[in-house]
Amino acid sequence: MSPRPDTAVAVRRFSRAERWVHRTTAALMGVCVLTAACLYVPQLAELVGRRALVVTLHKWTGLALPVPVLAGLASRALRTDLGHLNRFGPHDRTWLRAALHRDKRHGSRPAGKFNAGQKLYASWIAGATLVMLGTGLMMWFTHLTPLLWRTSATFVHDWLALTIGIVLAGHIGMALADPESRRGMRTGSVSREWADQQHPLWRQ
């Protein structure tokens, strides 16, 4: 039996460990966002009730949020991709200029394994997660910091949470608009045509 055409030209994009890290982190982030919404939106708070349970769930999922990435560092593939995400080159500036000018021609947006938008998102969400963790701990262990620090932490935590929700909605929206990208995260492989079109510098 001859192989299916899409299988014959598949390109490996993510390892099993990377997909596990992404899914677990996404699940924890989803719980954090949903529980935060239940704590701050009165209509949801009334609908769900059991505020103490929601608070406890929010605290522990927030505390666990960095764990999948830390555990995933045992994977060489993840460490390699983190290096790619942390490295900007001239082609990334070209990609950003094209994005700002809404130039959707494929030739105008050169990208390696990750494009500049994905690199910026990864850096931003990693930093935001650390800030949320730090401010959340100050709000949780109230005896460790002065009142002024806790008040400032609450302000930062609340507004950054709203920003994270908006950015995550954009991230999910972009993923929904790109089935092949979702396939790569779901199965670990993408079509060679998609890879050459969207990430022309990746396999050079």
XYZ file of C-alpha atoms in Angstrom:
204
model
C 0.000 0.000 0.000
C 1.449 3.390 -1.000
C 1.728 6.084 1.712
C -0.841 8.872 1.862
C 0.373 12.038 0.041
C 0.173 14.227 3.144
C 2.156 11.655 5.131
C 4.821 11.272 2.468
C 5.722 14.971 2.590
C 5.304 15.492 6.329
C 7.967 17.446 8.218
C 8.576 16.832 11.910
C 7.967 20.074 13.834
C 7.495 19.248 17.518
C 8.550 16.339 19.712
C 6.157 14.501 22.013
C 7.671 16.256 25.045
C 7.107 19.691 23.473
C 3.493 18.869 22.700
C 2.989 17.633 26.277
C 4.471 20.857 27.673
C 2.238 22.984 25.443
C -0.947 21.087 26.275
C -0.303 20.974 30.016
C 0.646 24.649 30.167
C -2.430 25.550 28.104
C -4.678 23.564 30.457
C -3.211 25.219 33.559
C -3.427 28.669 31.974
C -7.023 27.998 30.977
C -7.951 27.081 34.549
C -6.188 30.211 35.836
C -8.056 32.451 33.422
C -11.443 30.816 34.056
C -11.097 30.894 37.832
C -9.910 34.511 37.686
C -13.004 35.374 35.642
C -15.197 33.655 38.244
C -13.538 35.691 40.999
C -13.800 39.091 39.313
C -16.968 38.970 37.178
C -20.000 39.193 39.497
C -22.326 37.294 37.155
C -19.896 34.373 36.916
C -19.216 34.464 40.654
C -22.951 34.116 41.362
C -23.307 31.357 38.773
C -20.398 29.259 40.068
C -20.527 30.015 43.801
C -18.109 28.188 46.159
C -15.683 31.098 46.116
C -13.257 29.461 48.554
C -12.857 26.456 46.250
C -12.354 28.711 43.229
C -9.698 30.715 45.102
C -7.855 27.546 46.117
C -7.972 26.168 42.579
C -6.723 29.481 41.176
C -3.816 29.624 43.632
C -2.546 26.097 43.061
C -2.903 26.103 39.270
C -1.058 29.430 39.190
C 1.704 27.986 41.336
C 1.920 24.925 39.054
C 2.002 26.958 35.842
C 5.816 26.987 35.393
C 6.161 23.265 36.239
C 5.544 21.803 32.735
C 8.218 24.010 31.154
C 10.682 23.278 33.949
C 10.045 19.534 33.606
C 10.248 19.815 29.822
C 13.778 21.193 30.036
C 14.874 17.572 30.229
C 13.979 17.384 26.521
C 16.766 18.382 24.152
C 14.182 19.303 21.511
C 12.512 21.779 23.867
C 15.815 23.326 24.904
C 16.750 23.735 21.242
C 13.449 25.399 20.391
C 13.725 27.725 23.391
C 17.050 28.805 21.929
C 15.356 29.543 18.600
C 12.606 31.512 20.342
C 15.176 33.560 22.249
C 17.181 34.563 19.185
C 16.190 37.473 16.930
C 17.825 38.067 13.559
C 17.556 40.527 10.642
C 14.820 38.406 9.047
C 12.688 38.884 12.181
C 12.823 42.650 11.768
C 11.772 42.198 8.136
C 8.860 40.016 9.277
C 7.729 42.608 11.821
C 7.861 45.454 9.286
C 5.740 43.410 6.890
C 3.260 42.582 9.662
C 2.968 46.231 10.687
C 2.312 47.212 7.062
C -0.175 44.321 6.670
C 1.922 42.888 3.865
C 0.714 39.288 3.652
C 2.876 38.187 0.763
C 4.801 35.102 1.821
C 8.049 36.423 0.416
C 7.798 39.538 2.597
C 7.721 37.567 5.848
C 10.857 35.431 6.134
C 10.894 33.171 9.167
C 12.884 30.339 10.633
C 11.186 27.638 12.671
C 9.376 30.424 14.542
C 8.390 33.779 13.120
C 8.967 37.081 14.907
C 5.388 37.232 16.160
C 5.691 33.826 17.809
C 8.994 34.849 19.397
C 7.508 38.036 20.819
C 4.471 36.171 22.133
C 6.617 33.488 23.801
C 8.848 36.098 25.462
C 5.902 38.200 26.611
C 3.838 35.324 28.024
C 6.878 33.902 29.836
C 7.599 37.271 31.457
C 3.931 37.850 32.273
C 3.678 34.418 33.891
C 6.642 35.156 36.159
C 5.171 38.546 37.152
C 1.803 36.925 37.866
C 3.507 34.258 39.962
C 5.461 36.829 41.968
C 2.531 39.160 42.580
C 0.260 36.229 43.337
C 2.633 34.945 46.017
C 2.706 38.389 47.629
C -1.092 38.407 47.692
C -1.218 34.850 49.056
C 1.399 35.145 51.809
C 0.332 38.503 53.178
C 2.633 38.385 56.214
C 5.797 38.406 54.094
C 5.511 41.888 52.559
C 4.392 45.398 53.618
C 0.869 46.605 52.849
C 2.102 48.956 50.110
C 3.771 46.074 48.284
C 0.642 43.935 48.519
C -1.546 46.770 47.253
C 0.778 47.353 44.306
C 0.958 43.611 43.636
C -2.839 43.386 43.564
C -3.053 46.250 41.061
C -0.428 44.707 38.768
C -1.886 41.207 39.105
C -5.427 42.287 38.226
C -4.567 44.414 35.203
C -1.962 42.016 33.862
C -4.514 39.207 34.170
C -6.881 41.172 31.928
C -4.077 41.762 29.425
C -3.157 38.069 29.425
C -6.776 37.161 28.720
C -6.847 39.488 25.700
C -3.496 38.271 24.368
C -4.506 34.615 24.828
C -7.728 35.256 22.926
C -5.645 36.627 20.058
C -3.297 33.634 20.217
C -6.204 31.191 20.092
C -7.821 33.140 17.252
C -4.652 32.964 15.166
C -4.335 29.247 15.867
C -7.931 28.646 14.766
C -7.171 30.451 11.500
C -4.217 28.145 10.720
C -5.248 24.461 10.658
C -1.799 23.281 9.600
C -0.195 24.994 12.573
C -2.696 23.268 14.865
C -1.901 19.979 13.191
C 1.767 20.512 13.987
C 1.006 20.965 17.667
C -1.480 18.083 17.697
C 0.511 15.443 15.786
C 4.026 16.871 15.773
C 4.209 17.084 11.967
C 3.275 19.593 9.266
C 3.217 19.465 5.491
C 6.414 20.338 3.672
C 4.480 22.834 1.539
C 3.280 24.712 4.630
C 6.742 24.674 6.182
C 8.369 26.067 3.031
C 5.670 28.699 2.617
C 5.295 29.931 6.208
C 8.817 29.261 7.520
C 11.099 29.352 4.473
C 14.307 29.716 6.520
C 13.529 26.861 8.877
C 15.063 23.905 7.045
C 17.798 25.705 5.101
